[in-house]
Short mmCIF file of N, CA and C in Angstrom, two decimals:
data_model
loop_
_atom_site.label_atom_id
_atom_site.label_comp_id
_atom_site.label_asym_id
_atom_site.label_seq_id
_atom_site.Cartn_x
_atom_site.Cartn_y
_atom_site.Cartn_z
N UNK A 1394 -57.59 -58.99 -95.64
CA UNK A 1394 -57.45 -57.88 -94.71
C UNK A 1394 -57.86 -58.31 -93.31
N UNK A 1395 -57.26 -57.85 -92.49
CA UNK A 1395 -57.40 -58.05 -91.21
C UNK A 1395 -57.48 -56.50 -90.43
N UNK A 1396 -58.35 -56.80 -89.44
CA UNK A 1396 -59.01 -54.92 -88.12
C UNK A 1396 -58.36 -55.55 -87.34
N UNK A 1397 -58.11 -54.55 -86.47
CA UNK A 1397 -57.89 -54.85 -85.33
C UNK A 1397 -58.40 -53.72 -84.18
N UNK A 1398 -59.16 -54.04 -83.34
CA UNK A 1398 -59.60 -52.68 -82.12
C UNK A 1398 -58.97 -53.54 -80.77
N UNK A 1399 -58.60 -52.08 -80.50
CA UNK A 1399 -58.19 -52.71 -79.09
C UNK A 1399 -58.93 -51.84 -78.28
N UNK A 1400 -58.69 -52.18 -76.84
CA UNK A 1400 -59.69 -51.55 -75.37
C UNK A 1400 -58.82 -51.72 -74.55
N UNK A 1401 -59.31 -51.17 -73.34
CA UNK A 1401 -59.25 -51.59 -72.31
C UNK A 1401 -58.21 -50.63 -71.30
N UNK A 1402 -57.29 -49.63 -71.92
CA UNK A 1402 -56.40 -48.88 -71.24
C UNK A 1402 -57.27 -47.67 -70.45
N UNK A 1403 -55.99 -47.16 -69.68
CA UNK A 1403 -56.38 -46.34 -68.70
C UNK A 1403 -55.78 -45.91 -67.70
N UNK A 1404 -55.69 -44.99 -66.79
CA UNK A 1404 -55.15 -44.71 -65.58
C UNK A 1404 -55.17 -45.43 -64.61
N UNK A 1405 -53.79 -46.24 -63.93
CA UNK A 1405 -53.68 -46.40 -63.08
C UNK A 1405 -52.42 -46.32 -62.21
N UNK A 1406 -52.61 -46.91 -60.89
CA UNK A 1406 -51.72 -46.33 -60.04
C UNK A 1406 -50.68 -47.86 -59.99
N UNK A 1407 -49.77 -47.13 -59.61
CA UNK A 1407 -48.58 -48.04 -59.75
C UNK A 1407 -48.81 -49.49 -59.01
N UNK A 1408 -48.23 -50.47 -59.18
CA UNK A 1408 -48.73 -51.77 -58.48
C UNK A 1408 -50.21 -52.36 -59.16
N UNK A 1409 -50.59 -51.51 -59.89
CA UNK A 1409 -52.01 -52.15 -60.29
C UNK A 1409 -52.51 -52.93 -61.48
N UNK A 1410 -53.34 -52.99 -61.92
CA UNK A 1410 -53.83 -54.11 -63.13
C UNK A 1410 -54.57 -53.65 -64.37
N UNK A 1411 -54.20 -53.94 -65.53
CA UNK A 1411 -55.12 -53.44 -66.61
C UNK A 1411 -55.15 -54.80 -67.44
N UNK A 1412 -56.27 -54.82 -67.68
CA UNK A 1412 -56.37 -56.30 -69.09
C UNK A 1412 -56.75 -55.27 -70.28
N UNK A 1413 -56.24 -55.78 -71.58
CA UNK A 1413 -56.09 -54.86 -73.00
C UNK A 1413 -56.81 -56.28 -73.54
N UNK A 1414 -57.62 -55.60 -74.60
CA UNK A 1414 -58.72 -56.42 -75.51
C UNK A 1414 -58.07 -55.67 -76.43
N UNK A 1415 -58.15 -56.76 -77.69
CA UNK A 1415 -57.77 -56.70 -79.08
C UNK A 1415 -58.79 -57.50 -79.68
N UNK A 1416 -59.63 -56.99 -80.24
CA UNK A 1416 -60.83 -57.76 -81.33
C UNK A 1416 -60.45 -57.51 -82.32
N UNK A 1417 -60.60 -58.68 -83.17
CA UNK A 1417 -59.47 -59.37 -84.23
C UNK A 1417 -61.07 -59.53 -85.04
N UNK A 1418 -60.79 -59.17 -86.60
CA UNK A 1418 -62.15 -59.33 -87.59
C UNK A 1418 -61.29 -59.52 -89.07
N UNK A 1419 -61.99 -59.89 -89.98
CA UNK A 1419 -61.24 -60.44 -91.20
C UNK A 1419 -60.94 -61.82 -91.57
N UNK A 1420 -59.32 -61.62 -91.78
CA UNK A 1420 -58.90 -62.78 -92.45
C UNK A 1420 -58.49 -63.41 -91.57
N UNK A 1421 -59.42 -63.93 -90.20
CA UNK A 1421 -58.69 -64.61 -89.53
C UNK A 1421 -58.22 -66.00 -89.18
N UNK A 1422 -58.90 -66.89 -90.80
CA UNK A 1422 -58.06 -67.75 -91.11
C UNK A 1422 -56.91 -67.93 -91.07
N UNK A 1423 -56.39 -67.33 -91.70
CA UNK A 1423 -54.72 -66.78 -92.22
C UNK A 1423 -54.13 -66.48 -90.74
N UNK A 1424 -54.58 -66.15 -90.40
CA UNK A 1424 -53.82 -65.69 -88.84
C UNK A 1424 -52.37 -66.47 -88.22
N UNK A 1425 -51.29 -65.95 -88.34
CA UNK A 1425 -50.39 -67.35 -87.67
C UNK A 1425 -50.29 -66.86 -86.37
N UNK A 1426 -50.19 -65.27 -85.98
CA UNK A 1426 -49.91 -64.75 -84.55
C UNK A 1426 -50.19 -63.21 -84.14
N UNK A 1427 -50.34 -63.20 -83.09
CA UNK A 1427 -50.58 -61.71 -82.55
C UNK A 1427 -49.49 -61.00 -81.81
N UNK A 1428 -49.69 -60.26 -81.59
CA UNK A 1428 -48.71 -59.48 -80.94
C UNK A 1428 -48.60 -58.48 -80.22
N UNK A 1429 -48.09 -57.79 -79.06
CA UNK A 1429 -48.76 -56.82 -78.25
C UNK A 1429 -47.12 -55.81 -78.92
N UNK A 1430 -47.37 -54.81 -78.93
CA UNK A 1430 -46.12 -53.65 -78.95
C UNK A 1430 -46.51 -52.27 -77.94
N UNK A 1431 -45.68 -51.88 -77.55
CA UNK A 1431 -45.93 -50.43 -77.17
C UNK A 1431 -44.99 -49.14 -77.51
N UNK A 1432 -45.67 -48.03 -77.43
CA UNK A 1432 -44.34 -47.02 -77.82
C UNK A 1432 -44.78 -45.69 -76.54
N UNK A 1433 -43.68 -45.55 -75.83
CA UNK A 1433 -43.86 -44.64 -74.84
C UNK A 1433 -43.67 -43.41 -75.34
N UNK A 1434 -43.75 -42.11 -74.77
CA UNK A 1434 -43.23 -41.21 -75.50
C UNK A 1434 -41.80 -41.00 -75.77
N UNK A 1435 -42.05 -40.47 -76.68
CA UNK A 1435 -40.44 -40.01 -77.33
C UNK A 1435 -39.57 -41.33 -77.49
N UNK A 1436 -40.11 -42.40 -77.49
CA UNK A 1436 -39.45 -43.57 -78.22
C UNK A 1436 -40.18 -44.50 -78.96
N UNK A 1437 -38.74 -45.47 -79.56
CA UNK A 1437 -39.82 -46.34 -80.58
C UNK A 1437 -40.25 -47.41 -79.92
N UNK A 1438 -41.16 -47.49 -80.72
CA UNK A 1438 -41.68 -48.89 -80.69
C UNK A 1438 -41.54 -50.26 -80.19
N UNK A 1439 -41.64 -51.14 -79.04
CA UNK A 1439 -41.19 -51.95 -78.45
C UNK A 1439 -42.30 -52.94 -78.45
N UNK A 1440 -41.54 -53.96 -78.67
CA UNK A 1440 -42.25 -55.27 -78.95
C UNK A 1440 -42.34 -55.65 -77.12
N UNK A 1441 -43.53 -56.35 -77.06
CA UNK A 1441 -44.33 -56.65 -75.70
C UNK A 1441 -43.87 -58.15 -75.62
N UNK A 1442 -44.63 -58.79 -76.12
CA UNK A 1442 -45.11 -60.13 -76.99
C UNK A 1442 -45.96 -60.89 -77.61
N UNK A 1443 -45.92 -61.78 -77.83
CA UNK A 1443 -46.75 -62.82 -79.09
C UNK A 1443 -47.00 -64.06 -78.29
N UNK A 1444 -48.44 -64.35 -78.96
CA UNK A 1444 -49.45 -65.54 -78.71
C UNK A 1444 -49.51 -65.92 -80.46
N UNK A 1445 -48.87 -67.62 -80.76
CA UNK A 1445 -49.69 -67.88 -81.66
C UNK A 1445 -50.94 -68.28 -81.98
N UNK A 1446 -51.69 -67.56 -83.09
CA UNK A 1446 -52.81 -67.66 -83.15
C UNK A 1446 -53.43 -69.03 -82.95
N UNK A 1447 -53.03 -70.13 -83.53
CA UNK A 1447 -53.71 -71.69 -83.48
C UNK A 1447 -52.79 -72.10 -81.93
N UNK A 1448 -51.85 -72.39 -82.00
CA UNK A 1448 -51.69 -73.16 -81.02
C UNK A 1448 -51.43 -72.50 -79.43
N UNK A 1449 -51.17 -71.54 -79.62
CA UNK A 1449 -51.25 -70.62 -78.06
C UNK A 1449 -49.89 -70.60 -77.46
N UNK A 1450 -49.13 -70.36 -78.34
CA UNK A 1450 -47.84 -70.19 -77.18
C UNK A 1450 -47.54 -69.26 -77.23
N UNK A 1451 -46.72 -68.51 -76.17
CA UNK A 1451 -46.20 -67.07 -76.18
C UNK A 1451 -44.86 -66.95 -75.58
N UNK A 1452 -44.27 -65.77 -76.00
CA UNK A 1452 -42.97 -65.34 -76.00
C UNK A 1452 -43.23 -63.58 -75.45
N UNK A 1453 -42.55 -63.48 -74.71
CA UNK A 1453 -42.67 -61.77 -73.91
C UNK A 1453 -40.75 -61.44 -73.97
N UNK A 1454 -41.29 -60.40 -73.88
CA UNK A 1454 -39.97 -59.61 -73.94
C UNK A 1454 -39.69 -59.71 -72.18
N UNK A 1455 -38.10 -59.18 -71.58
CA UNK A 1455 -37.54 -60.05 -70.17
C UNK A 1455 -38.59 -59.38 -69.25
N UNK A 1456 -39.04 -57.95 -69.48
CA UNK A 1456 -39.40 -57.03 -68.66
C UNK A 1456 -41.11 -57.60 -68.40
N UNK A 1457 -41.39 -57.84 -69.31
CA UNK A 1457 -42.59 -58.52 -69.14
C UNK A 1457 -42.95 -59.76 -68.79
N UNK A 1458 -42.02 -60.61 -68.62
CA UNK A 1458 -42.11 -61.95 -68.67
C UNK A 1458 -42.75 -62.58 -66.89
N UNK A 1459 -42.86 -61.74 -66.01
CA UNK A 1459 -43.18 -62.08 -64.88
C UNK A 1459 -44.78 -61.06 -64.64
N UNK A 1460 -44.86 -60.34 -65.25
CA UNK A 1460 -46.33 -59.33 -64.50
C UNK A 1460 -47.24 -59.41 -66.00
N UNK A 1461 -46.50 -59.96 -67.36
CA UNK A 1461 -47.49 -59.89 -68.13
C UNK A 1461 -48.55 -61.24 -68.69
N UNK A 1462 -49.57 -61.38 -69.41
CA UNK A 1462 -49.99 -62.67 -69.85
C UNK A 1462 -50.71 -62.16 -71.37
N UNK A 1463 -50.28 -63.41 -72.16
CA UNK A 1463 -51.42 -63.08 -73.25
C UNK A 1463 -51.71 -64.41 -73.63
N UNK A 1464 -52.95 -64.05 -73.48
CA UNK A 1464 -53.72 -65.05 -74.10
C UNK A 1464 -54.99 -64.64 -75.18
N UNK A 1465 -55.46 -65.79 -75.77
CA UNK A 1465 -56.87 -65.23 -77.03
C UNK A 1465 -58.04 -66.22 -76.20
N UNK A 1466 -59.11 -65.98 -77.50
CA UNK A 1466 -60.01 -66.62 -77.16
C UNK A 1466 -60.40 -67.14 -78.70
N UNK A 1467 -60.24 -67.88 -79.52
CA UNK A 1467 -60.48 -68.14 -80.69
C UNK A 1467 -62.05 -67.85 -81.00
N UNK A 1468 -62.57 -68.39 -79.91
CA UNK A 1468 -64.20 -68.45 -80.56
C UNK A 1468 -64.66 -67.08 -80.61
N UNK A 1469 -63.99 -65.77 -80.01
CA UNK A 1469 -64.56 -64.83 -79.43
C UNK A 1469 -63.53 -63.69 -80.83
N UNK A 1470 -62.33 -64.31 -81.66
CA UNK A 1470 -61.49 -63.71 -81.99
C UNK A 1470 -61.14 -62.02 -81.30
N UNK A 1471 -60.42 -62.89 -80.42
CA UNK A 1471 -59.91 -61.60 -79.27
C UNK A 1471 -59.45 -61.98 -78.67
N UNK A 1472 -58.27 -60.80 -78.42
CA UNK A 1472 -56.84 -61.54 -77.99
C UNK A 1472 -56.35 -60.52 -76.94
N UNK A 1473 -55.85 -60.98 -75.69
CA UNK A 1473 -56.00 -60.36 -74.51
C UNK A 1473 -54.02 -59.85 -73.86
N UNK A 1474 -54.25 -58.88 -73.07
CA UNK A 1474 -52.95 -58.44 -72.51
C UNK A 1474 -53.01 -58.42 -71.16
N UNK A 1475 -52.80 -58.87 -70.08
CA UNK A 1475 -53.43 -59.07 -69.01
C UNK A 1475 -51.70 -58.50 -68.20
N UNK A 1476 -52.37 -57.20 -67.73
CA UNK A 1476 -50.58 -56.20 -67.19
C UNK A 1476 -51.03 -56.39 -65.20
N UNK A 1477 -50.16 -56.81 -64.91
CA UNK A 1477 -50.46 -56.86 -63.53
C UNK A 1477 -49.04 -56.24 -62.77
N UNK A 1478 -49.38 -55.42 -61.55
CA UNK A 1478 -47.68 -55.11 -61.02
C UNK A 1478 -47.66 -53.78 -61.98
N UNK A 1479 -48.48 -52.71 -62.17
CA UNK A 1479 -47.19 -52.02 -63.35
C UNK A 1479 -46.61 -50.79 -62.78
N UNK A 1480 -45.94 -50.71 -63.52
CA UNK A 1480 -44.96 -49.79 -63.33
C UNK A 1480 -44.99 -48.26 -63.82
N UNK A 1481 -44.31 -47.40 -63.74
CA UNK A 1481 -44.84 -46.14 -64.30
C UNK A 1481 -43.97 -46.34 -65.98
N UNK A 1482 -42.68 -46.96 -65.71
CA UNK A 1482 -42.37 -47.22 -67.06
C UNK A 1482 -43.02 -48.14 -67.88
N UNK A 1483 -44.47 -48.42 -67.48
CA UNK A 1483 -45.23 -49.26 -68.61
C UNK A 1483 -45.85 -48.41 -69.05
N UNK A 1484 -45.98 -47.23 -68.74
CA UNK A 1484 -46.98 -45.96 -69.64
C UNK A 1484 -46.40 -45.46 -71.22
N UNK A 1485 -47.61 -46.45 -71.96
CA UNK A 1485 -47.01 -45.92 -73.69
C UNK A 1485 -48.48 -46.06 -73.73
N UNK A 1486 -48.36 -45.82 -75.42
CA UNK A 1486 -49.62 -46.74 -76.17
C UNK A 1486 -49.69 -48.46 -76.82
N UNK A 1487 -50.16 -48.63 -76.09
CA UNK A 1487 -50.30 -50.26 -76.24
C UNK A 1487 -51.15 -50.58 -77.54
N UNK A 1488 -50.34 -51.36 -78.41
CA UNK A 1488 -50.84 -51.72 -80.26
C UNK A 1488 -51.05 -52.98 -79.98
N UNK A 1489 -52.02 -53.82 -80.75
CA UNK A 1489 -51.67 -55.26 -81.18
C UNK A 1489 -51.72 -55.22 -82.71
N UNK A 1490 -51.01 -56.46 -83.04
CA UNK A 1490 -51.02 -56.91 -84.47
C UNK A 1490 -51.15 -58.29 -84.54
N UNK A 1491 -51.42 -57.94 -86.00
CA UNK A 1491 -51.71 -59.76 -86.42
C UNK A 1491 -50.37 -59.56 -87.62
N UNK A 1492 -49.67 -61.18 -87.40
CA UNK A 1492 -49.33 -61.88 -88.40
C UNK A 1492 -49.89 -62.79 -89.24
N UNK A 1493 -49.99 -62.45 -90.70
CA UNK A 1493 -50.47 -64.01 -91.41
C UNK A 1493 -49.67 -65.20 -91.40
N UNK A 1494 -50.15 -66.12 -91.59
CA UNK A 1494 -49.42 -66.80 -92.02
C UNK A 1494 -48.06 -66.81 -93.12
N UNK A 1495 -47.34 -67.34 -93.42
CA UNK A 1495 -46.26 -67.30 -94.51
C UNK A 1495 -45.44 -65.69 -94.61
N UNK A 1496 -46.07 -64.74 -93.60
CA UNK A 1496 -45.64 -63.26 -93.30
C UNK A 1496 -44.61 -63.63 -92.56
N UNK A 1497 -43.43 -62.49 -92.92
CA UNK A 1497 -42.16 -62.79 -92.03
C UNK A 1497 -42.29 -61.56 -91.10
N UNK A 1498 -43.47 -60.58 -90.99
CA UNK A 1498 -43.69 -59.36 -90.35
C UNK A 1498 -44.96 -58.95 -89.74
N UNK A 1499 -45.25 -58.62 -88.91
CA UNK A 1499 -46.68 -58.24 -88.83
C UNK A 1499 -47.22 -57.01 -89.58
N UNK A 1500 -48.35 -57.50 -90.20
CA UNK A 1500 -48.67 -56.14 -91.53
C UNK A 1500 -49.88 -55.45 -91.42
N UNK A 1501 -50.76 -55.78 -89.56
CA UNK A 1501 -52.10 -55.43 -89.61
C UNK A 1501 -51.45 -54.95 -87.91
N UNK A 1502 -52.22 -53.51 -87.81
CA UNK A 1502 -52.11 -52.89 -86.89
C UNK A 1502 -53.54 -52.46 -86.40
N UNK A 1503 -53.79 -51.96 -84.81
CA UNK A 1503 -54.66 -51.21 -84.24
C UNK A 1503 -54.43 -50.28 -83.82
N UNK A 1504 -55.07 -48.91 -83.31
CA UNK A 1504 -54.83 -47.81 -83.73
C UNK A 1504 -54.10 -47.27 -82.14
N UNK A 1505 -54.54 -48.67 -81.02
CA UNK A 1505 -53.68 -48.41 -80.30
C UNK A 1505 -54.35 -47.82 -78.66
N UNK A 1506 -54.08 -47.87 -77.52
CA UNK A 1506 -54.70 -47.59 -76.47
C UNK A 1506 -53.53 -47.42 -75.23
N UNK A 1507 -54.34 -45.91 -74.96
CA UNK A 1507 -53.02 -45.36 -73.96
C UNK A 1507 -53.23 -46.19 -72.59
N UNK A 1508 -51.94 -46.83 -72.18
CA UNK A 1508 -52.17 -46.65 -70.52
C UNK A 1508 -51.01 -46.13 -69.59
N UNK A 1509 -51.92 -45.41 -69.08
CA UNK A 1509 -50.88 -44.42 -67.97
C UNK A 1509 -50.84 -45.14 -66.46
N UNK A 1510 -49.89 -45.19 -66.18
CA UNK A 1510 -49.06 -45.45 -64.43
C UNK A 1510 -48.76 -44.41 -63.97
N UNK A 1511 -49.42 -43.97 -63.07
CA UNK A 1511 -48.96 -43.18 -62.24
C UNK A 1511 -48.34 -43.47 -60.84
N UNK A 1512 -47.56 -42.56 -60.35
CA UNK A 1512 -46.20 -42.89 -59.10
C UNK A 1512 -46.95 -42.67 -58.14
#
């Protein structure tokens, strides 16, 4: 089994900065990757992107690929969303997950943290 808590959301104004904490507890041997998702209202679920857990590479979705960063901290197991520039269409609830290893899905969720942009 793998937790996951996340932090760090909140109100802000457009153009501005939020870093998202995901503290990662369990099986985090097994760990192959993390993952940021969000779901705004009244839609689904949208994948952000992924840091693998051992070796650190990441993949973002297009919209994110210039104002977002993720990175972890292994020793600290916690894994970071670093939103800079945002936009009012970045206002959802921001999830992370873990993948295990040999998982073709991510199967461990956090319960999730709102952040609002305001215009």
């Amino acid at each position: 089994q793998v937790q996951l808590v996340e932090s760090g959301g909140g109100l802000v104004q457009t153009g501005g900065s939020l870093r998202l904490s995901c503290a990662v507890s369990g099986r985090t041997l097994n760990l192959s990757a993390m993952a940021w998702f969000r779901q705004a209202p009244g839609k689904e679920r949208e994948f952000v992107g992924r840091i693998g857990w051992k070796v650190g590479n990441t993949y973002y979705i297009n919209s994110a690929k210039d104002r977002f960063t993720i990175s972890r901290n292994n020793a600290k197991n916690t894994v970071f969303l670093q939103m800079n520039s945002l936009k009012p269409e970045d206002t959802a609830v921001y999830f992370c997950a873990a993948g295990l290893v040999g998982a073709t899905k991510y199967d461990y969720w956090g319960q999730g943290t709102q952040v609002t942009v305001s215009s």
